[in-house]
Amino acid sequence: MKNRLLAFCVLFITLAGSLSAKSNFLKEPKKNEVILVGKISFSTDQDKNFLYESREVPENYRKNYKNLITMPFCSPKYKVVEEGQNPFLFTIKSSEMQKFQAQAWVLDGEYFFVKYELNKERTVYLDTALLFVNASYLLPVRLPLEMKITVPEGEKFLYIGDYEFKATGFAFELTRKVKDNFDEAQAALDNKTEVKYSLCRANPEFLDERFFEKVWYQTEHFEFNIANWYKEIKDYLVENEQE
């Protein structure tokens, strides 16, 4: 896998207050929705203090938190653009992005349960998840998923696998392993729902990263006050040290 560096642009930045606390139980998705279940784990051989120094992160923004991950947004209105065609760009309403973001965050190594709205083809494209080292706004890392998922009729909860990423060396070269821990994922889902649902295995189609240059949809970009970052994501953090 080609080298990937720390991302300099945060892909999914939301308005303050959009990261609300998660409810105790998941609600059953609607007919045109699916909840994707999976896990992302990340490790690196680079010292975290070195990473802070390399990005010149101020001392007061160096927290000892777990890594925090946000899953990629995918609108059901996306368009795959063929060569020679003009891309059809549209803007996602801020309210729609906020609604997605409120349930798209997960701690490193824990199962995510993210709801996506489906189009007529019942497909979801996932390009890259975004991980924040030590939950730091200034240490984002793009983790390539690069998959197309087709949801079978009648399925409400789909397991897409456990993904283990490792970044090595100063170039942050990423490797990815995919594991099938279906029984563990089913048990995790059982703990998130009042009614027991059968989890279904997905059959992801893994795509070249160049393909995602042809998947067009445009979102609104928000300015985020970095001073409020830890305050806004507090519900998603597990502190190893008290502030």
PDB file of N, CA, C and O in Angstrom, residues 135-177:
ATOM      1  N   ALA A 135      -6.837  11.465  20.154  1.00  0.00           N
ATOM      2  CA  ALA A 135      -8.013  12.336  20.013  1.00  0.00           C
ATOM      3  C   ALA A 135      -7.614  13.787  19.753  1.00  0.00           C
ATOM      4  O   ALA A 135      -8.371  14.707  20.053  1.00  0.00           O
ATOM      5  N   SER A 136      -6.444  13.994  19.168  1.00  0.00           N
ATOM      6  CA  SER A 136      -5.958  15.348  18.918  1.00  0.00           C
ATOM      7  C   SER A 136      -6.437  15.857  17.570  1.00  0.00           C
ATOM      8  O   SER A 136      -6.212  15.228  16.534  1.00  0.00           O
ATOM      9  N   TYR A 137      -7.068  17.004  17.603  1.00  0.00           N
ATOM     10  CA  TYR A 137      -7.536  17.669  16.382  1.00  0.00           C
ATOM     11  C   TYR A 137      -6.381  17.934  15.418  1.00  0.00           C
ATOM     12  O   TYR A 137      -6.580  18.021  14.204  1.00  0.00           O
ATOM     13  N   LEU A 138      -5.164  18.068  15.952  1.00  0.00           N
ATOM     14  CA  LEU A 138      -3.996  18.411  15.139  1.00  0.00           C
ATOM     15  C   LEU A 138      -3.208  17.197  14.670  1.00  0.00           C
ATOM     16  O   LEU A 138      -2.170  17.350  14.029  1.00  0.00           O
ATOM     17  N   LEU A 139      -3.678  15.992  14.970  1.00  0.00           N
ATOM     18  CA  LEU A 139      -2.989  14.771  14.530  1.00  0.00           C
ATOM     19  C   LEU A 139      -3.960  13.825  13.820  1.00  0.00           C
ATOM     20  O   LEU A 139      -4.210  12.704  14.260  1.00  0.00           O
ATOM     21  N   PRO A 140      -4.512  14.255  12.674  1.00  0.00           N
ATOM     22  CA  PRO A 140      -5.421  13.382  11.932  1.00  0.00           C
ATOM     23  C   PRO A 140      -4.667  12.434  10.999  1.00  0.00           C
ATOM     24  O   PRO A 140      -3.634  12.783  10.446  1.00  0.00           O
ATOM     25  N   VAL A 141      -5.189  11.232  10.848  1.00  0.00           N
ATOM     26  CA  VAL A 141      -4.621  10.236   9.942  1.00  0.00           C
ATOM     27  C   VAL A 141      -5.752   9.646   9.098  1.00  0.00           C
ATOM     28  O   VAL A 141      -6.770   9.222   9.635  1.00  0.00           O
ATOM     29  N   ARG A 142      -5.579   9.627   7.796  1.00  0.00           N
ATOM     30  CA  ARG A 142      -6.578   9.055   6.909  1.00  0.00           C
ATOM     31  C   ARG A 142      -6.358   7.551   6.785  1.00  0.00           C
ATOM     32  O   ARG A 142      -5.263   7.099   6.460  1.00  0.00           O
ATOM     33  N   LEU A 143      -7.406   6.780   7.045  1.00  0.00           N
ATOM     34  CA  LEU A 143      -7.335   5.318   6.989  1.00  0.00           C
ATOM     35  C   LEU A 143      -8.196   4.832   5.827  1.00  0.00           C
ATOM     36  O   LEU A 143      -9.425   4.952   5.860  1.00  0.00           O
ATOM     37  N   PRO A 144      -7.575   4.287   4.784  1.00  0.00           N
ATOM     38  CA  PRO A 144      -8.335   3.917   3.585  1.00  0.00           C
ATOM     39  C   PRO A 144      -9.200   2.667   3.785  1.00  0.00           C
ATOM     40  O   PRO A 144      -8.706   1.606   4.159  1.00  0.00           O
ATOM     41  N   LEU A 145     -10.490   2.813   3.546  1.00  0.00           N
ATOM     42  CA  LEU A 145     -11.405   1.674   3.513  1.00  0.00           C
ATOM     43  C   LEU A 145     -11.650   1.255   2.068  1.00  0.00           C
ATOM     44  O   LEU A 145     -11.580   0.082   1.726  1.00  0.00           O
ATOM     45  N   GLU A 146     -11.978   2.223   1.218  1.00  0.00           N
ATOM     46  CA  GLU A 146     -12.042   2.046  -0.233  1.00  0.00           C
ATOM     47  C   GLU A 146     -12.882   0.831  -0.633  1.00  0.00           C
ATOM     48  O   GLU A 146     -12.386  -0.123  -1.223  1.00  0.00           O
ATOM     49  N   MET A 147     -14.157   0.897  -0.292  1.00  0.00           N
ATOM     50  CA  MET A 147     -15.026  -0.236  -0.591  1.00  0.00           C
ATOM     51  C   MET A 147     -16.408   0.220  -1.037  1.00  0.00           C
ATOM     52  O   MET A 147     -16.861   1.321  -0.722  1.00  0.00           O
ATOM     53  N   LYS A 148     -17.023  -0.652  -1.792  1.00  0.00           N
ATOM     54  CA  LYS A 148     -18.416  -0.496  -2.178  1.00  0.00           C
ATOM     55  C   LYS A 148     -19.194  -1.633  -1.526  1.00  0.00           C
ATOM     56  O   LYS A 148     -18.811  -2.796  -1.618  1.00  0.00           O
ATOM     57  N   ILE A 149     -20.293  -1.283  -0.849  1.00  0.00           N
ATOM     58  CA  ILE A 149     -21.093  -2.277  -0.150  1.00  0.00           C
ATOM     59  C   ILE A 149     -22.499  -2.265  -0.743  1.00  0.00           C
ATOM     60  O   ILE A 149     -23.142  -1.215  -0.811  1.00  0.00           O
ATOM     61  N   THR A 150     -22.951  -3.425  -1.176  1.00  0.00           N
ATOM     62  CA  THR A 150     -24.318  -3.573  -1.648  1.00  0.00           C
ATOM     63  C   THR A 150     -25.112  -4.306  -0.570  1.00  0.00           C
ATOM     64  O   THR A 150     -24.737  -5.404  -0.152  1.00  0.00           O
ATOM     65  N   VAL A 151     -26.187  -3.682  -0.118  1.00  0.00           N
ATOM     66  CA  VAL A 151     -26.960  -4.205   1.011  1.00  0.00           C
ATOM     67  C   VAL A 151     -28.097  -5.083   0.492  1.00  0.00           C
ATOM     68  O   VAL A 151     -28.957  -4.606  -0.255  1.00  0.00           O
ATOM     69  N   PRO A 152     -28.137  -6.351   0.865  1.00  0.00           N
ATOM     70  CA  PRO A 152     -29.228  -7.230   0.425  1.00  0.00           C
ATOM     71  C   PRO A 152     -30.576  -6.735   0.937  1.00  0.00           C
ATOM     72  O   PRO A 152     -30.671  -6.135   2.011  1.00  0.00           O
ATOM     73  N   GLU A 153     -31.627  -6.976   0.172  1.00  0.00           N
ATOM     74  CA  GLU A 153     -32.978  -6.609   0.580  1.00  0.00           C
ATOM     75  C   GLU A 153     -33.320  -7.257   1.920  1.00  0.00           C
ATOM     76  O   GLU A 153     -33.042  -8.424   2.152  1.00  0.00           O
ATOM     77  N   GLY A 154     -33.909  -6.470   2.796  1.00  0.00           N
ATOM     78  CA  GLY A 154     -34.370  -6.992   4.072  1.00  0.00           C
ATOM     79  C   GLY A 154     -33.336  -7.000   5.173  1.00  0.00           C
ATOM     80  O   GLY A 154     -33.686  -7.205   6.344  1.00  0.00           O
ATOM     81  N   GLU A 155     -32.067  -6.764   4.845  1.00  0.00           N
ATOM     82  CA  GLU A 155     -31.027  -6.760   5.867  1.00  0.00           C
ATOM     83  C   GLU A 155     -30.929  -5.379   6.503  1.00  0.00           C
ATOM     84  O   GLU A 155     -30.906  -4.358   5.816  1.00  0.00           O
ATOM     85  N   LYS A 156     -30.866  -5.345   7.820  1.00  0.00           N
ATOM     86  CA  LYS A 156     -30.846  -4.093   8.554  1.00  0.00           C
ATOM     87  C   LYS A 156     -29.488  -3.803   9.193  1.00  0.00           C
ATOM     88  O   LYS A 156     -29.120  -2.666   9.407  1.00  0.00           O
ATOM     89  N   PHE A 157     -28.737  -4.880   9.540  1.00  0.00           N
ATOM     90  CA  PHE A 157     -27.436  -4.736  10.189  1.00  0.00           C
ATOM     91  C   PHE A 157     -26.424  -5.571   9.415  1.00  0.00           C
ATOM     92  O   PHE A 157     -26.602  -6.777   9.235  1.00  0.00           O
ATOM     93  N   LEU A 158     -25.358  -4.915   8.949  1.00  0.00           N
ATOM     94  CA  LEU A 158     -24.395  -5.562   8.069  1.00  0.00           C
ATOM     95  C   LEU A 158     -22.997  -5.451   8.674  1.00  0.00           C
ATOM     96  O   LEU A 158     -22.539  -4.355   9.009  1.00  0.00           O
ATOM     97  N   TYR A 159     -22.323  -6.588   8.810  1.00  0.00           N
ATOM     98  CA  TYR A 159     -20.964  -6.618   9.359  1.00  0.00           C
ATOM     99  C   TYR A 159     -19.966  -6.502   8.218  1.00  0.00           C
ATOM    100  O   TYR A 159     -19.955  -7.327   7.299  1.00  0.00           O
ATOM    101  N   ILE A 160     -19.097  -5.480   8.283  1.00  0.00           N
ATOM    102  CA  ILE A 160     -18.158  -5.244   7.187  1.00  0.00           C
ATOM    103  C   ILE A 160     -16.733  -5.656   7.532  1.00  0.00           C
ATOM    104  O   ILE A 160     -15.835  -5.509   6.698  1.00  0.00           O
ATOM    105  N   GLY A 161     -16.499  -6.194   8.743  1.00  0.00           N
ATOM    106  CA  GLY A 161     -15.187  -6.702   9.085  1.00  0.00           C
ATOM    107  C   GLY A 161     -14.476  -5.897  10.153  1.00  0.00           C
ATOM    108  O   GLY A 161     -14.899  -4.805  10.529  1.00  0.00           O
ATOM    109  N   ASP A 162     -13.380  -6.469  10.650  1.00  0.00           N
ATOM    110  CA  ASP A 162     -12.480  -5.798  11.591  1.00  0.00           C
ATOM    111  C   ASP A 162     -11.227  -5.390  10.830  1.00  0.00           C
ATOM    112  O   ASP A 162     -10.584  -6.236  10.196  1.00  0.00           O
ATOM    113  N   TYR A 163     -10.855  -4.112  10.924  1.00  0.00           N
ATOM    114  CA  TYR A 163      -9.743  -3.576  10.148  1.00  0.00           C
ATOM    115  C   TYR A 163      -8.623  -3.143  11.080  1.00  0.00           C
ATOM    116  O   TYR A 163      -8.834  -2.339  11.994  1.00  0.00           O
ATOM    117  N   GLU A 164      -7.449  -3.701  10.848  1.00  0.00           N
ATOM    118  CA  GLU A 164      -6.279  -3.364  11.651  1.00  0.00           C
ATOM    119  C   GLU A 164      -5.281  -2.601  10.783  1.00  0.00           C
ATOM    120  O   GLU A 164      -4.755  -3.138   9.798  1.00  0.00           O
ATOM    121  N   PHE A 165      -5.021  -1.346  11.152  1.00  0.00           N
ATOM    122  CA  PHE A 165      -4.065  -0.505  10.438  1.00  0.00           C
ATOM    123  C   PHE A 165      -2.809  -0.327  11.283  1.00  0.00           C
ATOM    124  O   PHE A 165      -2.896  -0.158  12.497  1.00  0.00           O
ATOM    125  N   LYS A 166      -1.665  -0.352  10.612  1.00  0.00           N
ATOM    126  CA  LYS A 166      -0.396  -0.090  11.285  1.00  0.00           C
ATOM    127  C   LYS A 166       0.404   0.895  10.450  1.00  0.00           C
ATOM    128  O   LYS A 166       0.588   0.695   9.242  1.00  0.00           O
ATOM    129  N   ALA A 167       0.872   1.970  11.099  1.00  0.00           N
ATOM    130  CA  ALA A 167       1.694   2.972  10.429  1.00  0.00           C
ATOM    131  C   ALA A 167       3.125   2.827  10.910  1.00  0.00           C
ATOM    132  O   ALA A 167       3.386   2.842  12.117  1.00  0.00           O
ATOM    133  N   THR A 168       4.059   2.669   9.975  1.00  0.00           N
ATOM    134  CA  THR A 168       5.463   2.456  10.343  1.00  0.00           C
ATOM    135  C   THR A 168       6.351   3.518   9.700  1.00  0.00           C
ATOM    136  O   THR A 168       6.087   3.993   8.599  1.00  0.00           O
ATOM    137  N   GLY A 169       7.414   3.846  10.423  1.00  0.00           N
ATOM    138  CA  GLY A 169       8.411   4.767   9.896  1.00  0.00           C
ATOM    139  C   GLY A 169       7.971   6.209   9.881  1.00  0.00           C
ATOM    140  O   GLY A 169       6.821   6.539  10.147  1.00  0.00           O
ATOM    141  N   PHE A 170       8.933   7.086   9.558  1.00  0.00           N
ATOM    142  CA  PHE A 170       8.650   8.519   9.533  1.00  0.00           C
ATOM    143  C   PHE A 170       7.659   8.876   8.428  1.00  0.00           C
ATOM    144  O   PHE A 170       6.970   9.888   8.501  1.00  0.00           O
ATOM    145  N   ALA A 171       7.593   8.040   7.377  1.00  0.00           N
ATOM    146  CA  ALA A 171       6.658   8.302   6.279  1.00  0.00           C
ATOM    147  C   ALA A 171       5.245   7.846   6.602  1.00  0.00           C
ATOM    148  O   ALA A 171       4.336   8.048   5.810  1.00  0.00           O
ATOM    149  N   PHE A 172       5.073   7.215   7.776  1.00  0.00           N
ATOM    150  CA  PHE A 172       3.756   6.751   8.182  1.00  0.00           C
ATOM    151  C   PHE A 172       3.160   5.809   7.136  1.00  0.00           C
ATOM    152  O   PHE A 172       2.014   5.959   6.711  1.00  0.00           O
ATOM    153  N   GLU A 173       3.943   4.833   6.705  1.00  0.00           N
ATOM    154  CA  GLU A 173       3.463   3.882   5.695  1.00  0.00           C
ATOM    155  C   GLU A 173       2.428   2.952   6.330  1.00  0.00           C
ATOM    156  O   GLU A 173       2.705   2.271   7.317  1.00  0.00           O
ATOM    157  N   LEU A 174       1.255   2.897   5.723  1.00  0.00           N
ATOM    158  CA  LEU A 174       0.155   2.134   6.287  1.00  0.00           C
ATOM    159  C   LEU A 174       0.049   0.741   5.679  1.00  0.00           C
ATOM    160  O   LEU A 174       0.189   0.556   4.473  1.00  0.00           O
ATOM    161  N   THR A 175      -0.204  -0.229   6.544  1.00  0.00           N
ATOM    162  CA  THR A 175      -0.591  -1.557   6.101  1.00  0.00           C
ATOM    163  C   THR A 175      -1.950  -1.858   6.729  1.00  0.00           C
ATOM    164  O   THR A 175      -2.284  -1.337   7.792  1.00  0.00           O
ATOM    165  N   ARG A 176      -2.706  -2.720   6.061  1.00  0.00           N
ATOM    166  CA  ARG A 176      -4.062  -3.016   6.536  1.00  0.00           C
ATOM    167  C   ARG A 176      -4.304  -4.518   6.514  1.00  0.00           C
ATOM    168  O   ARG A 176      -3.989  -5.198   5.552  1.00  0.00           O
ATOM    169  N   LYS A 177      -4.871  -5.019   7.596  1.00  0.00           N
ATOM    170  CA  LYS A 177      -5.328  -6.395   7.665  1.00  0.00           C
ATOM    171  C   LYS A 177      -6.825  -6.389   7.940  1.00  0.00           C
ATOM    172  O   LYS A 177      -7.325  -5.554   8.703  1.00  0.00           O
TER     173      LYS A 177
END
